[in-house]
Short mmCIF file of C-alpha atoms in Angstrom, two decimals:
data_model
loop_
_atom_site.label_atom_id
_atom_site.label_comp_id
_atom_site.label_asym_id
_atom_site.label_seq_id
_atom_site.Cartn_x
_atom_site.Cartn_y
_atom_site.Cartn_z
CA MET A 84 -0.13 -0.13 -0.04
CA GLN A 85 1.39 3.24 -0.93
CA THR A 86 2.06 5.89 1.79
CA PRO A 87 0.79 9.64 1.38
CA ILE A 88 4.58 10.39 0.88
CA LEU A 89 4.76 7.94 -2.15
CA ARG A 90 1.69 9.30 -3.69
CA ALA A 91 2.86 12.98 -3.38
CA ALA A 92 5.91 11.88 -5.05
CA GLY A 93 4.16 10.27 -7.64
CA ALA A 94 1.73 13.22 -8.19
CA CYS A 95 5.11 15.67 -8.53
CA LEU A 96 6.50 13.29 -11.21
CA VAL A 97 3.23 13.12 -13.34
CA LEU A 98 2.90 16.99 -13.25
CA GLY A 99 6.75 17.50 -14.00
CA VAL A 100 6.42 15.27 -17.01
CA TYR A 101 3.04 17.39 -18.03
CA TYR A 102 4.75 20.65 -17.75
CA TRP A 103 7.86 19.31 -19.42
CA ILE A 104 5.68 18.31 -22.56
CA LEU A 105 3.62 21.26 -22.39
CA LEU A 106 6.45 23.82 -22.21
CA ALA A 107 9.77 22.41 -22.76
CA SER A 108 9.13 20.31 -25.84
CA PRO A 109 9.22 21.68 -29.39
CA ARG A 110 6.13 22.67 -30.92
CA ALA A 111 5.29 24.25 -34.51
CA SER A 112 5.24 27.65 -34.91
CA PRO A 113 2.25 29.42 -36.53
CA SER A 114 4.16 29.81 -39.70
CA GLU A 115 5.02 26.06 -39.88
CA ALA A 116 1.46 24.97 -39.24
CA ALA A 117 0.15 27.27 -42.01
CA GLU A 118 2.94 25.74 -44.22
CA ALA A 119 1.91 22.40 -43.45
CA ARG A 120 -1.72 23.06 -43.92
CA LEU A 121 -0.63 24.50 -47.58
CA GLN A 122 1.24 21.53 -48.48
CA GLN A 123 -1.69 19.47 -47.69
CA ASP A 124 -4.05 21.46 -49.72
CA ILE A 125 -1.53 21.52 -52.55
CA GLU A 126 -1.59 17.66 -52.44
CA SER A 127 -5.23 17.40 -52.06
CA SER A 128 -5.79 19.71 -54.96
CA GLN A 129 -3.39 17.74 -57.00
CA THR A 130 -4.66 14.33 -56.12
CA ALA A 131 -8.27 15.05 -56.71
CA PHE A 132 -7.92 17.07 -59.89
CA ALA A 133 -5.74 14.36 -61.44
CA ALA A 134 -8.53 11.84 -60.65
CA GLY A 135 -11.01 14.03 -62.25
CA ASP A 136 -12.89 14.78 -58.94
CA PHE A 137 -13.24 18.41 -59.69
CA ALA A 138 -15.88 19.09 -56.85
CA THR A 139 -13.69 17.69 -54.36
CA ALA A 140 -10.57 19.58 -55.86
CA LEU A 141 -12.20 22.66 -55.77
CA ALA A 142 -12.12 23.75 -51.97
CA PRO A 143 -8.28 23.00 -51.58
CA THR A 144 -7.36 24.64 -54.98
CA GLU A 145 -9.34 27.89 -53.77
CA ARG A 146 -7.29 27.90 -50.47
CA VAL A 147 -4.08 27.46 -52.32
CA SER A 148 -4.93 30.32 -54.54
CA GLU A 149 -5.76 32.46 -51.74
CA ALA A 150 -2.42 31.64 -50.18
CA VAL A 151 -0.20 31.91 -53.03
CA PRO A 152 -2.39 34.34 -55.31
CA THR A 153 0.44 34.90 -58.06
CA GLU A 154 0.96 31.53 -58.62
CA VAL A 155 -0.50 30.96 -62.15
CA VAL A 156 -0.54 27.05 -62.11
CA TYR A 157 -2.82 26.94 -59.09
CA LEU A 158 -5.06 29.83 -61.08
CA THR A 159 -5.14 28.06 -64.25
CA ARG A 160 -6.04 24.98 -62.35
CA LEU A 161 -9.00 26.71 -60.48
CA ALA A 162 -10.38 28.09 -63.80
CA SER A 163 -10.15 24.40 -65.25
CA ILE A 164 -12.28 23.42 -62.03
CA TYR A 165 -14.67 26.20 -62.43
CA ARG A 166 -15.21 25.21 -66.15
CA GLU A 167 -15.69 21.69 -65.33
CA LEU A 168 -18.24 22.57 -62.55
CA ALA A 169 -19.97 25.00 -64.94
CA ARG A 170 -19.01 28.05 -63.22
CA PRO A 171 -18.31 30.51 -65.97
CA ALA A 172 -18.47 33.80 -64.07
CA ASP A 173 -15.79 32.32 -61.62
CA GLU A 174 -14.02 30.95 -64.36
CA ALA A 175 -13.82 33.97 -66.54
CA THR A 176 -12.41 35.64 -63.30
CA ALA A 177 -9.59 33.29 -62.80
CA TRP A 178 -8.66 33.43 -66.61
CA ASP A 179 -8.48 36.95 -66.45
CA ARG A 180 -6.06 36.80 -63.39
CA VAL A 181 -4.14 34.29 -65.51
CA ILE A 182 -3.69 36.77 -68.26
CA GLU A 183 -2.63 39.37 -65.84
CA LEU A 184 0.12 37.28 -64.16
CA SER A 185 1.36 34.72 -66.76
CA PRO A 186 4.40 35.09 -68.80
CA THR A 187 2.51 33.30 -71.52
CA PRO A 188 -1.02 34.92 -71.31
CA ILE A 189 -1.95 33.07 -74.60
CA ASP A 190 -2.65 29.80 -72.38
CA ALA A 191 -5.82 31.53 -71.10
CA CYS A 192 -7.20 31.77 -74.77
CA PRO A 193 -9.79 30.98 -76.19
CA MET A 194 -11.19 29.86 -72.75
CA VAL A 195 -11.40 33.31 -71.27
CA ALA A 196 -13.60 34.66 -73.97
CA GLU A 197 -15.74 31.44 -73.81
CA ALA A 198 -16.28 31.99 -70.20
CA HIS A 199 -17.23 35.41 -70.47
CA GLU A 200 -19.90 34.29 -73.42
CA SER A 201 -20.92 31.62 -71.03
CA ALA A 202 -21.64 34.18 -68.31
CA GLY A 203 -23.63 36.28 -70.62
CA HIS A 204 -21.09 39.04 -70.95
CA ALA A 205 -20.70 39.17 -74.71
CA ASP A 206 -18.76 42.59 -74.52
CA LEU A 207 -16.42 41.08 -72.29
CA ALA A 208 -16.02 38.04 -74.47
CA LEU A 209 -15.21 40.14 -77.48
CA ALA A 210 -12.68 42.29 -75.39
CA ALA A 211 -11.10 39.20 -74.47
CA LEU A 212 -10.74 37.68 -77.92
CA GLU A 213 -9.23 41.26 -79.09
CA ARG A 214 -6.90 41.03 -76.10
CA CYS A 215 -5.85 37.72 -77.15
CA ALA A 216 -5.24 38.63 -80.67
CA THR A 217 -2.27 40.98 -79.20
CA PHE A 218 -0.35 38.15 -77.55
CA GLU A 219 2.64 36.43 -79.13
CA PRO A 220 2.59 34.09 -80.62
CA ILE A 221 -0.57 34.92 -82.29
CA ASP A 222 -2.70 32.03 -83.08
CA PRO A 223 -4.60 32.25 -86.12
CA ASP A 224 -7.21 30.25 -84.55
CA PHE A 225 -7.84 33.31 -82.30
CA LEU A 226 -7.95 35.68 -85.19
CA LEU A 227 -10.48 33.42 -86.86
CA LEU A 228 -12.64 33.52 -83.55
CA LEU A 229 -12.04 37.28 -83.44
CA GLY A 230 -13.20 37.95 -86.95
CA GLN A 231 -16.28 35.65 -86.48
CA ALA A 232 -17.26 37.39 -83.16
CA LEU A 233 -16.96 40.83 -84.93
CA LEU A 234 -19.27 39.90 -87.94
CA GLN A 235 -21.58 38.99 -85.27
CA ARG A 236 -21.54 42.38 -83.77
CA ASP A 237 -21.82 43.89 -87.33
CA ARG A 238 -18.20 44.90 -87.64
CA PRO A 239 -17.35 43.45 -90.91
CA ALA A 240 -14.31 46.05 -91.64
CA GLU A 241 -12.55 44.74 -88.43
CA ALA A 242 -13.72 41.36 -88.97
CA ARG A 243 -12.04 41.30 -92.52
CA VAL A 244 -8.86 42.66 -91.03
CA ALA A 245 -8.53 39.62 -88.49
CA PHE A 246 -8.99 37.38 -91.29
CA ALA A 247 -6.26 38.77 -93.10
CA ARG A 248 -4.15 38.88 -90.23
CA GLY A 249 -4.78 35.36 -89.74
CA LEU A 250 -3.69 34.60 -93.07
CA GLU A 251 -0.47 36.46 -92.69
CA ARG A 252 0.22 33.83 -89.72
CA ASP A 253 -0.95 30.66 -91.64
CA ALA A 254 -1.56 30.91 -95.49
CA GLN A 255 -2.42 27.28 -95.29
CA TYR A 256 -5.57 27.58 -93.04
CA PRO A 257 -8.49 26.95 -95.40
CA ASP A 258 -11.37 28.63 -93.23
CA LEU A 259 -9.49 31.96 -93.08
CA HIS A 260 -9.37 32.08 -97.00
CA LEU A 261 -13.24 31.25 -97.15
CA LEU A 262 -14.04 33.78 -94.74
CA HIS A 263 -11.93 36.52 -96.35
CA GLY A 264 -13.25 35.59 -99.40
CA VAL A 265 -16.50 36.11 -98.29
CA ARG A 266 -15.67 39.71 -96.99
CA GLN A 267 -13.82 40.57 -100.23
CA PHE A 268 -17.04 39.46 -102.14
CA ALA A 269 -19.15 41.86 -100.19
CA ASP A 270 -16.59 44.63 -100.59
CA GLY A 271 -17.09 44.35 -104.34
CA GLU A 272 -13.44 42.79 -104.95
CA LEU A 273 -14.64 39.81 -107.00
CA ASP A 274 -11.14 38.99 -108.65
CA ALA A 275 -9.59 38.78 -105.22
CA ALA A 276 -12.85 36.69 -103.76
CA LYS A 277 -12.51 34.18 -106.25
CA VAL A 278 -8.84 33.63 -105.64
CA SER A 279 -9.74 33.21 -102.15
CA PHE A 280 -12.39 30.65 -102.77
CA GLU A 281 -10.48 28.91 -105.32
CA ARG A 282 -7.41 28.56 -102.61
CA PHE A 283 -10.00 27.19 -100.13
CA LEU A 284 -10.81 24.60 -102.54
CA GLU A 285 -7.23 23.74 -103.15
CA LEU A 286 -6.66 23.27 -99.51
CA ALA A 287 -9.88 21.67 -98.36
CA PRO A 288 -11.12 19.50 -101.58
CA ASP A 289 -13.51 17.41 -99.37
CA ARG A 290 -15.36 20.44 -98.54
CA ARG A 291 -16.28 21.73 -101.82
CA ASP A 292 -19.91 22.03 -100.66
CA GLU A 293 -19.26 24.79 -98.24
CA VAL A 294 -17.80 26.88 -101.14
CA ALA A 295 -19.89 25.82 -104.00
CA VAL A 296 -22.08 28.95 -103.72
CA TRP A 297 -19.35 31.24 -103.74
CA LEU A 298 -17.54 29.55 -106.79
CA ASP A 299 -20.95 29.99 -108.74
CA ARG A 300 -21.22 33.65 -107.85
CA VAL A 301 -17.60 34.49 -109.00
CA LYS A 302 -17.69 31.85 -112.06
CA ASP A 303 -17.75 34.65 -114.57
CA VAL A 304 -14.81 36.59 -112.97
CA LYS A 305 -11.99 36.45 -115.60
#
């Protein structure tokens, strides 16, 4: 049977160990704890995103983007997640940030314009396409999209410029020849239009039906 003295000594020993653990043992600093949480979110984001589980990937990716707001890789991932979750307004905001921060802003194109369009912001979509058309390397696809968007907004002269710029980038692009030819025809430049339509057919002989009506309209042009 323990005496009161032994019990008291045991209690003191327990208290000593407790206070040593509480006060003397090393503990993670707030910054270390935050870094650990960030690393965990990075891993969770990557794992869920790679698995195609975008709903699960969303929260940790948002937290990572808030913690390191200038890291383009996480903003790009976040924009892609919003795209998969059909949240176009949030997606557009994320792509806009990518354009602001990325050394290669063209990487956000044309998704940024598509997101603005899906969010119901046609003017912002057009502005995004116009902005994308200023980035290097300029992709003729973007110039084609820009030209089509300008046509939809009744700006045919600017659309023609976009198509011409696209052909400067890629003279082998059939669709640009066709659309440029249509604008040439509309502007009364029938000789030039005929050349464009014939060039389209040379590059895409299996798409004759798309250009047949235009070839018929210029068939008598010498």
